[in-house]
Coordinates of C-alpha atoms and ligand atoms in Angstrom, one line a residue:
M1 CA -25.3 -9.7 27.7
Q2 CA -22.9 -11.1 24.9
R3 CA -19.2 -11.2 25.2
A4 CA -17.3 -9.2 22.8
D5 CA -13.4 -9.3 22.5
Y6 CA -12.8 -5.7 22.3
I7 CA -15.5 -2.8 21.9
I8 CA -13.9 0.2 20.2
C9 CA -15.2 3.4 21.0
G10 CA -14.9 7.1 19.8
D11 CA -16.1 10.7 19.1
Y12 CA -17.0 9.4 15.4
V13 CA -16.7 6.2 14.0
L14 CA -16.3 6.9 10.4
T15 CA -17.4 3.2 8.5
M16 CA -16.5 4.5 5.3
N17 CA -19.0 2.3 4.3
D18 CA -21.0 3.1 0.7
R19 CA -23.6 5.3 2.1
M20 CA -20.7 7.1 4.1
D21 CA -22.8 6.6 7.4
S22 CA -20.5 8.2 10.5
I23 CA -21.6 7.3 13.9
K24 CA -21.1 10.3 16.6
D25 CA -20.3 9.0 19.7
G26 CA -20.0 5.3 17.8
A27 CA -18.6 1.9 18.9
I28 CA -17.9 -1.1 17.6
A29 CA -18.0 -4.4 18.9
V30 CA -15.3 -7.0 17.9
K31 CA -15.2 -11.0 18.3
G32 CA -12.2 -13.2 16.7
A33 CA -11.1 -11.7 13.6
E34 CA -14.4 -10.3 13.0
I35 CA -16.4 -7.0 13.6
I36 CA -19.9 -8.3 15.0
D37 CA -21.5 -4.9 15.6
V38 CA -21.5 -1.3 14.9
D39 CA -23.6 1.6 16.8
I40 CA -23.9 4.1 18.9
Y41 CA -21.8 3.6 21.9
E42 CA -25.0 3.5 24.1
N43 CA -26.6 0.6 22.1
I44 CA -23.5 -1.3 22.1
S45 CA -22.5 -0.8 25.9
K46 CA -25.9 -2.6 27.1
K47 CA -26.1 -5.5 24.3
Y48 CA -21.9 -6.4 24.8
S49 CA -19.4 -6.7 27.4
S50 CA -15.8 -6.7 27.1
E51 CA -12.7 -6.5 29.4
N52 CA -10.9 -4.6 26.7
I53 CA -12.3 -1.3 25.6
V54 CA -10.3 1.0 23.2
G55 CA -10.3 4.3 22.7
G56 CA -12.8 6.7 24.0
K57 CA -13.0 10.6 24.1
G58 CA -11.6 12.7 22.0
R59 CA -10.7 9.5 19.6
A60 CA -11.9 9.4 15.7
V61 CA -12.1 5.4 15.0
L62 CA -11.4 4.7 11.2
P63 CA -10.8 2.0 9.2
G64 CA -7.4 0.9 8.6
L65 CA -5.7 2.7 5.7
I66 CA -4.5 0.9 2.6
N67 CA -1.2 1.2 0.7
T68 CA -1.7 -0.1 -3.0
H69 CA 2.1 0.0 -4.0
T70 CA 5.0 -0.2 -1.9
H71 CA 8.7 -2.1 -1.9
A72 CA 8.5 -2.7 1.6
A73 CA 12.1 -3.6 2.5
M74 CA 13.3 -0.8 0.2
V75 CA 13.3 1.3 3.8
Y76 CA 16.7 0.1 4.2
F77 CA 17.9 2.2 1.1
R78 CA 15.6 5.4 2.4
G79 CA 18.0 8.5 2.0
L80 CA 20.8 6.0 0.2
A81 CA 20.6 8.4 -3.0
D82 CA 18.5 11.5 -3.5
D83 CA 18.1 14.5 -5.4
M84 CA 18.6 12.5 -8.6
P85 CA 17.1 11.1 -12.1
L86 CA 15.1 8.1 -11.9
N87 CA 16.9 6.1 -14.3
D88 CA 20.5 7.4 -13.1
W89 CA 18.8 6.7 -9.6
L90 CA 18.0 3.4 -10.3
K91 CA 20.4 1.5 -12.4
N92 CA 23.8 3.4 -10.7
Y93 CA 22.1 3.2 -7.1
I94 CA 19.3 1.1 -6.6
W95 CA 19.8 -1.9 -8.3
P96 CA 23.7 -2.1 -7.4
A97 CA 22.5 -1.4 -4.0
E98 CA 19.9 -4.5 -4.5
N99 CA 22.6 -6.7 -6.1
E100 CA 24.9 -6.2 -3.5
W101 CA 22.7 -6.4 -0.3
L102 CA 19.4 -8.5 -1.1
S103 CA 19.2 -12.0 0.8
N104 CA 16.4 -13.3 2.8
E105 CA 18.0 -12.0 6.2
F106 CA 18.0 -8.6 4.3
V107 CA 14.8 -8.5 3.6
F108 CA 13.4 -10.3 6.2
D109 CA 14.6 -7.5 9.0
A110 CA 14.1 -4.6 6.6
S111 CA 10.5 -5.5 5.9
Q112 CA 9.9 -5.5 9.7
L113 CA 11.1 -2.0 10.1
A114 CA 8.4 -1.2 7.1
C115 CA 5.9 -2.9 8.8
L116 CA 7.0 -1.0 12.2
E117 CA 6.4 2.1 10.4
M118 CA 3.2 1.5 8.1
L119 CA 1.4 0.2 11.4
K120 CA 2.5 3.6 13.2
A121 CA 0.8 5.8 10.6
G122 CA -2.4 4.0 10.7
V123 CA -1.4 1.7 7.5
T124 CA -3.2 -1.9 8.2
T125 CA -2.9 -3.6 4.3
F126 CA 0.2 -3.4 2.1
N127 CA 0.8 -4.1 -1.2
D128 CA 3.9 -5.0 -2.1
M129 CA 5.8 -6.0 -5.1
Y130 CA 9.6 -7.4 -4.4
F131 CA 12.1 -10.2 -4.3
F132 CA 12.8 -12.9 -1.9
C133 CA 8.9 -12.5 -1.1
D134 CA 8.8 -15.4 1.6
S135 CA 10.6 -13.0 3.8
V136 CA 8.5 -10.3 2.9
A137 CA 5.6 -12.4 3.7
N138 CA 7.0 -14.2 7.0
A139 CA 8.0 -10.5 8.4
A140 CA 4.1 -9.2 7.7
E141 CA 2.9 -12.5 9.4
K142 CA 5.2 -12.1 12.5
I143 CA 3.9 -8.7 13.3
G144 CA 0.3 -9.1 12.0
M145 CA -0.3 -7.1 9.4
R146 CA -2.0 -7.8 6.2
A147 CA -0.1 -7.7 2.8
V148 CA -0.6 -8.6 -0.6
I149 CA 2.4 -10.1 -1.8
G150 CA 3.6 -10.1 -5.4
A151 CA 6.5 -12.0 -6.4
G152 CA 8.7 -9.7 -8.6
I153 CA 9.4 -10.5 -12.2
V154 CA 11.9 -8.8 -14.6
D155 CA 13.5 -10.6 -17.6
F156 CA 17.4 -9.7 -16.5
P157 CA 19.4 -11.8 -13.9
T158 CA 19.2 -10.8 -10.6
K159 CA 20.2 -12.4 -7.3
T160 CA 17.4 -14.5 -7.2
G161 CA 17.1 -15.8 -10.9
N162 CA 18.5 -15.4 -14.1
S163 CA 16.0 -15.4 -16.6
A164 CA 12.4 -14.6 -16.6
D165 CA 11.1 -18.5 -16.4
D166 CA 12.9 -18.3 -13.2
Y167 CA 11.2 -15.4 -11.5
I168 CA 7.9 -16.8 -13.0
N169 CA 8.6 -20.0 -11.5
N170 CA 9.3 -18.9 -8.0
A171 CA 5.9 -16.6 -8.6
E172 CA 4.1 -19.8 -8.8
R173 CA 6.0 -21.9 -6.1
F174 CA 5.4 -18.6 -3.8
I175 CA 1.4 -18.4 -4.9
E176 CA 1.0 -22.1 -4.5
K177 CA 2.8 -22.0 -1.0
W178 CA 0.6 -19.0 0.4
K179 CA -2.6 -18.9 -1.1
K180 CA -4.4 -20.6 2.0
G181 CA -7.8 -19.7 0.6
V182 CA -8.8 -18.6 4.0
R183 CA -11.0 -15.2 4.7
D184 CA -9.0 -14.0 7.5
E185 CA -5.7 -14.8 6.3
L186 CA -3.4 -12.2 6.7
I187 CA -1.3 -12.8 3.5
T188 CA -2.5 -13.2 -0.2
P189 CA 0.2 -13.7 -2.8
C190 CA -0.1 -12.3 -6.2
I191 CA 2.5 -12.0 -9.4
A192 CA 4.2 -8.9 -10.1
P193 CA 5.4 -8.6 -13.3
H194 CA 7.6 -5.1 -12.9
S195 CA 7.0 -2.8 -15.8
T196 CA 6.2 -2.8 -19.5
Y197 CA 10.2 -2.0 -20.4
T198 CA 11.8 -4.8 -17.9
C199 CA 9.4 -7.7 -19.2
S200 CA 9.0 -8.7 -22.5
S201 CA 6.0 -9.2 -23.8
E202 CA 6.3 -13.0 -23.5
T203 CA 6.9 -12.6 -20.3
L204 CA 4.0 -10.2 -19.4
K205 CA 1.4 -13.2 -21.0
K206 CA 3.0 -15.6 -19.1
S207 CA 2.6 -13.6 -16.1
K208 CA -1.6 -13.2 -16.9
K209 CA -2.2 -16.5 -17.6
I210 CA -0.6 -17.7 -13.9
A211 CA -2.5 -14.9 -12.4
E212 CA -5.5 -16.2 -13.7
R213 CA -4.7 -19.8 -13.5
L214 CA -3.9 -19.4 -9.9
D215 CA -6.6 -16.7 -9.4
V216 CA -4.4 -13.4 -8.0
L217 CA -3.7 -9.9 -8.7
L218 CA -1.4 -8.6 -11.3
H219 CA 1.0 -5.7 -10.1
I220 CA 3.1 -3.6 -12.4
H221 CA 4.2 -0.4 -12.9
L222 CA 2.7 1.5 -15.7
S223 CA 3.5 4.6 -17.4
E224 CA 5.4 6.3 -14.7
T225 CA 8.0 8.7 -16.8
E226 CA 8.0 10.2 -20.3
W227 CA 11.3 8.4 -20.4
E228 CA 9.2 5.2 -20.1
V229 CA 6.3 6.0 -23.1
S230 CA 9.2 7.0 -25.7
E231 CA 10.9 3.8 -24.8
V232 CA 7.4 1.7 -25.2
L233 CA 6.6 3.6 -28.3
S234 CA 10.0 3.3 -29.8
R235 CA 9.6 -1.0 -29.0
Y236 CA 5.4 -1.4 -30.0
G237 CA 4.4 1.5 -31.6
K238 CA 1.9 2.2 -29.2
R239 CA 2.2 4.1 -25.3
P240 CA 2.4 1.4 -22.4
I241 CA -1.8 1.3 -21.2
E242 CA -2.2 0.7 -25.0
Y243 CA 0.8 -1.7 -25.2
L244 CA -0.9 -3.9 -22.3
H245 CA -4.2 -3.2 -23.6
S246 CA -2.9 -5.0 -27.0
I247 CA -1.7 -8.2 -25.9
G248 CA -5.3 -8.7 -23.8
F249 CA -3.0 -7.6 -20.4
L250 CA -5.7 -5.0 -18.6
D251 CA -8.7 -6.5 -16.4
E252 CA -9.8 -6.1 -13.1
R253 CA -6.8 -8.2 -11.1
V254 CA -4.0 -5.1 -12.5
V255 CA -3.2 -3.2 -9.9
A256 CA -1.4 -0.1 -11.8
A257 CA 1.6 1.6 -9.9
H258 CA 1.9 5.2 -11.3
C259 CA -0.1 5.9 -14.3
V260 CA 1.2 9.4 -14.3
W261 CA 1.5 9.7 -18.6
V262 CA -1.3 9.0 -19.7
E263 CA -3.9 10.4 -22.1
D264 CA -7.9 10.3 -22.4
R265 CA -8.2 7.2 -24.8
E266 CA -5.8 5.4 -22.1
I267 CA -8.1 6.7 -19.2
E268 CA -11.0 5.2 -20.8
M269 CA -8.9 1.7 -21.3
L270 CA -8.1 2.0 -17.4
A271 CA -11.9 2.4 -17.0
N272 CA -13.5 0.0 -19.2
H273 CA -11.1 -3.0 -17.7
K274 CA -11.4 -1.6 -14.2
V275 CA -8.2 -1.8 -14.1
G276 CA -7.0 -0.4 -10.4
V277 CA -4.8 2.7 -10.1
S278 CA -2.1 3.0 -7.3
H279 CA -1.5 6.6 -7.4
C280 CA 2.1 7.5 -5.4
I281 CA 2.4 11.3 -5.9
E282 CA 5.2 11.8 -3.4
S283 CA 7.5 9.6 -5.2
N284 CA 5.9 11.2 -8.6
L285 CA 7.0 14.5 -6.8
K286 CA 10.6 13.5 -5.9
L287 CA 11.2 12.4 -8.9
A288 CA 9.8 14.5 -11.2
S289 CA 8.3 12.3 -12.9
G290 CA 5.3 14.9 -13.3
F291 CA 1.2 15.1 -12.2
A292 CA -0.6 11.9 -12.4
P293 CA -4.3 13.2 -14.3
V294 CA -5.9 12.1 -11.2
G295 CA -9.3 14.4 -11.5
A296 CA -9.8 12.7 -15.1
M297 CA -9.2 9.3 -14.1
L298 CA -11.9 9.6 -10.8
K299 CA -14.1 11.6 -13.5
S300 CA -13.7 8.4 -15.9
G301 CA -14.6 6.2 -12.9
V302 CA -11.1 5.1 -12.6
R303 CA -10.7 3.1 -9.2
V304 CA -7.6 5.4 -7.9
T305 CA -6.1 5.0 -4.8
F306 CA -2.8 5.7 -2.6
G307 CA 0.6 4.1 -2.7
T308 CA 4.1 5.3 -0.8
D309 CA 6.0 3.2 -3.8
G310 CA 9.4 2.4 -2.1
A311 CA 11.2 4.8 0.8
A312 CA 14.3 5.5 -1.4
S313 CA 12.0 7.7 -3.6
N314 CA 9.2 9.3 -1.0
N315 CA 10.8 8.8 1.5
D316 CA 8.2 7.3 3.7
L317 CA 5.7 4.7 4.0
N318 CA 3.0 6.9 5.4
I319 CA -0.2 7.1 3.5
L320 CA -1.7 10.3 5.7
G321 CA 1.0 11.9 3.9
E322 CA 0.3 11.2 0.2
M323 CA -3.6 11.7 1.1
S324 CA -2.7 15.4 2.3
T325 CA -0.2 15.9 -0.7
A326 CA -2.5 14.8 -3.1
A327 CA -5.4 16.6 -1.6
K328 CA -3.7 19.5 -2.0
V329 CA -1.6 19.1 -5.4
H330 CA -4.3 18.1 -7.3
K331 CA -6.3 21.3 -6.5
A332 CA -3.4 23.4 -7.6
V333 CA -3.4 21.5 -10.6
L334 CA -6.4 21.5 -12.0
K335 CA -6.8 25.2 -10.5
D336 CA -9.9 23.8 -9.0
S337 CA -10.1 24.1 -4.9
V338 CA -13.3 21.8 -5.1
A339 CA -11.2 18.8 -6.8
L340 CA -10.3 15.5 -4.6
D341 CA -12.0 16.6 -1.6
A342 CA -11.5 15.0 2.1
R343 CA -14.4 12.5 1.7
T344 CA -13.1 11.5 -1.5
I345 CA -9.3 11.4 -0.2
I346 CA -10.6 9.0 2.7
T347 CA -12.7 6.6 0.3
M348 CA -9.3 6.2 -1.8
A349 CA -7.1 5.3 0.9
T350 CA -9.7 2.8 2.2
R351 CA -12.9 1.4 0.7
W352 CA -11.2 1.6 -3.0
G353 CA -7.6 0.7 -1.6
A354 CA -9.5 -2.9 -0.6
E355 CA -11.6 -3.2 -3.7
V356 CA -8.6 -3.0 -5.8
L357 CA -6.5 -5.5 -4.1
G358 CA -9.5 -7.6 -4.8
L359 CA -10.1 -7.5 -0.4
G360 CA -13.2 -5.1 -0.6
K361 CA -15.6 -7.9 0.8
S362 CA -13.2 -8.3 4.0
V363 CA -11.9 -4.7 4.3
G364 CA -11.8 -1.8 3.8
S365 CA -14.9 -0.2 5.6
I366 CA -16.2 -0.9 9.3
E367 CA -19.3 -3.0 8.8
K368 CA -20.9 -5.7 10.5
G369 CA -19.6 -9.3 9.3
K370 CA -16.1 -7.3 7.7
L371 CA -12.7 -8.0 9.6
A372 CA -11.7 -5.7 12.2
D373 CA -9.0 -3.6 10.3
I374 CA -9.5 -0.5 12.5
I375 CA -7.4 2.6 14.0
T376 CA -8.1 4.9 16.3
I377 CA -7.1 9.0 15.8
N378 CA -6.4 10.8 19.3
L379 CA -8.0 13.8 18.6
K380 CA -6.9 15.7 22.4
V381 CA -3.7 17.5 20.8
P382 CA -3.1 21.3 19.3
H383 CA -3.2 21.0 15.9
L384 CA -6.5 19.2 15.6
A385 CA -8.2 21.7 17.8
P386 CA -11.5 22.7 17.5
I387 CA -13.1 20.2 15.0
Y388 CA -15.8 21.0 12.7
D389 CA -15.1 18.7 10.2
V390 CA -13.3 15.2 11.4
Y391 CA -13.2 14.0 7.5
S392 CA -11.2 17.4 7.3
H393 CA -8.6 17.2 9.6
I394 CA -7.6 13.3 8.8
V395 CA -6.4 14.8 5.3
Y396 CA -5.3 18.5 6.3
A397 CA -4.2 17.9 10.0
V398 CA -4.0 14.3 11.5
M399 CA -0.1 13.4 11.7
A400 CA 1.1 9.7 11.3
S401 CA 1.9 10.6 15.3
D402 CA -1.9 10.9 16.1
I403 CA -2.6 7.3 15.3
E404 CA -2.9 5.4 18.8
T405 CA -4.2 2.0 18.6
V406 CA -4.1 0.0 15.5
M407 CA -6.2 -3.4 14.7
V408 CA -5.6 -6.1 12.3
N409 CA -7.7 -9.1 11.8
G410 CA -9.4 -8.4 15.2
R411 CA -5.9 -8.4 16.9
L412 CA -4.0 -5.5 18.3
L413 CA -0.7 -4.4 17.2
I414 CA -0.2 -0.8 18.2
N415 CA -1.6 0.1 21.4
N416 CA -0.7 3.6 22.9
R417 CA 1.5 4.3 19.9
M418 CA 3.8 1.0 20.5
L419 CA 3.9 -2.0 18.9
I420 CA 2.9 -4.8 20.9
T421 CA 3.5 -8.3 18.4
A422 CA 7.6 -7.5 18.3
D423 CA 10.2 -5.8 20.0
E424 CA 10.1 -2.2 18.4
N425 CA 14.0 -1.5 19.8
S426 CA 15.4 -4.5 18.7
I427 CA 13.7 -3.8 14.9
L428 CA 15.3 -0.2 14.7
Q429 CA 18.7 -1.7 16.1
K430 CA 18.5 -3.8 13.2
A431 CA 18.4 -1.1 11.0
F432 CA 21.0 0.8 12.2
E433 CA 23.0 -2.4 11.9
W434 CA 22.6 -2.7 8.3
G435 CA 22.6 0.9 7.7
R436 CA 26.1 1.3 9.3
K437 CA 27.0 -1.7 6.6
I438 CA 25.6 -0.4 3.9
S439 CA 26.8 3.5 4.3
L440 CA 30.8 1.8 4.3
W441 CA 30.0 0.2 0.8
S442 CA 28.0 3.1 -0.3
N443 CA 30.9 5.6 0.4
G444 CA 33.6 2.6 -1.2
V445 CA 32.1 2.5 -4.6
K446 CA 31.1 6.2 -4.8
G447 CA 34.5 6.9 -3.6
Ligands
ZN1 ZN1 7.4 0.5 -7.4

């Protein structure tokens, strides 16, 4: 008998590997950070012994979900300003609030809340774009969550810089500090020029050069609104994706959030340059940005994945919600009930998410040799009975509250729906304390 640190088992183990193998009455042996075996429970239990058995009867086991676009710390602005146009929301509410409140302490506390929320909804990796990014990294690392963290870059002054060069220098420093080149590292730094309308061509080109030199991802908002398209057209005579193509920005390092207003020839550009797309459907619906052509992008071979965007425009960080909404909305938009089937949706939220973030060799599927980022779902609840197709249940019926255990890097973070690496109550209490202060300020500003 070999020793395993954990044996994780369930009625269904959905590996999400490229053969889409699913194992009935399956089990996974985990040692250290790695998956050392995946098989039917009978075989695993003969080969391995462990004091830690996770899951069991009435459970589904799958790779952790991946949130490919968010601004974690914005959870503290959740519900602060709703039901308004994006530009008004951003310029008159969100940017002033950020200017007033952002600090290392704020971003650390808020990011801990975001990590707690995401983990409890089965998200094991998130791709962040924000300021005070050392604090985002510290928060994720402390809780034990995997994160790609992008140092935000804009051309205008904020609390963390006066000019593009300030942000660019900070991004270089951040990447050099956090890039450790170890396979099971939780934090992967990257560079995040905010958008084509908040960064000049020069800023975008500099960001791209740094990404190439330091071998990191480029995370950007792209073609989110009709306004953005007309703004970029009037500045450069090109639509946003054509414009980025013309300055040599597009390649497989790029994770482009939104891609709502995209024409066919731009879809070809995204596909040819292997750009990863983060589809943020609930944010797009709430801010009335429009419907991204996800069906057409998938058809052209674009890797489309799911992002929640920040909680101020969603208003949660629940990838299961994005999956369910996208599966339904695109069927209606395309007038095709076969489009975005459950298996495709789960692939987008797991394996493709990992690939787009450059983590495809490490996570995104349950396979021997990969890192153990694994979640279990309790299937013994009224809204999941009976079960004919577990993939379909995950997309159309599972709720975040059904996520029972969450493991990242071979470490159990959520057990029986409770965080075990930090104190949930104190994270919540801090959120309410910050909320009270922000609310007083907000009422003063408006009033
Ligand atoms: Zn965003």
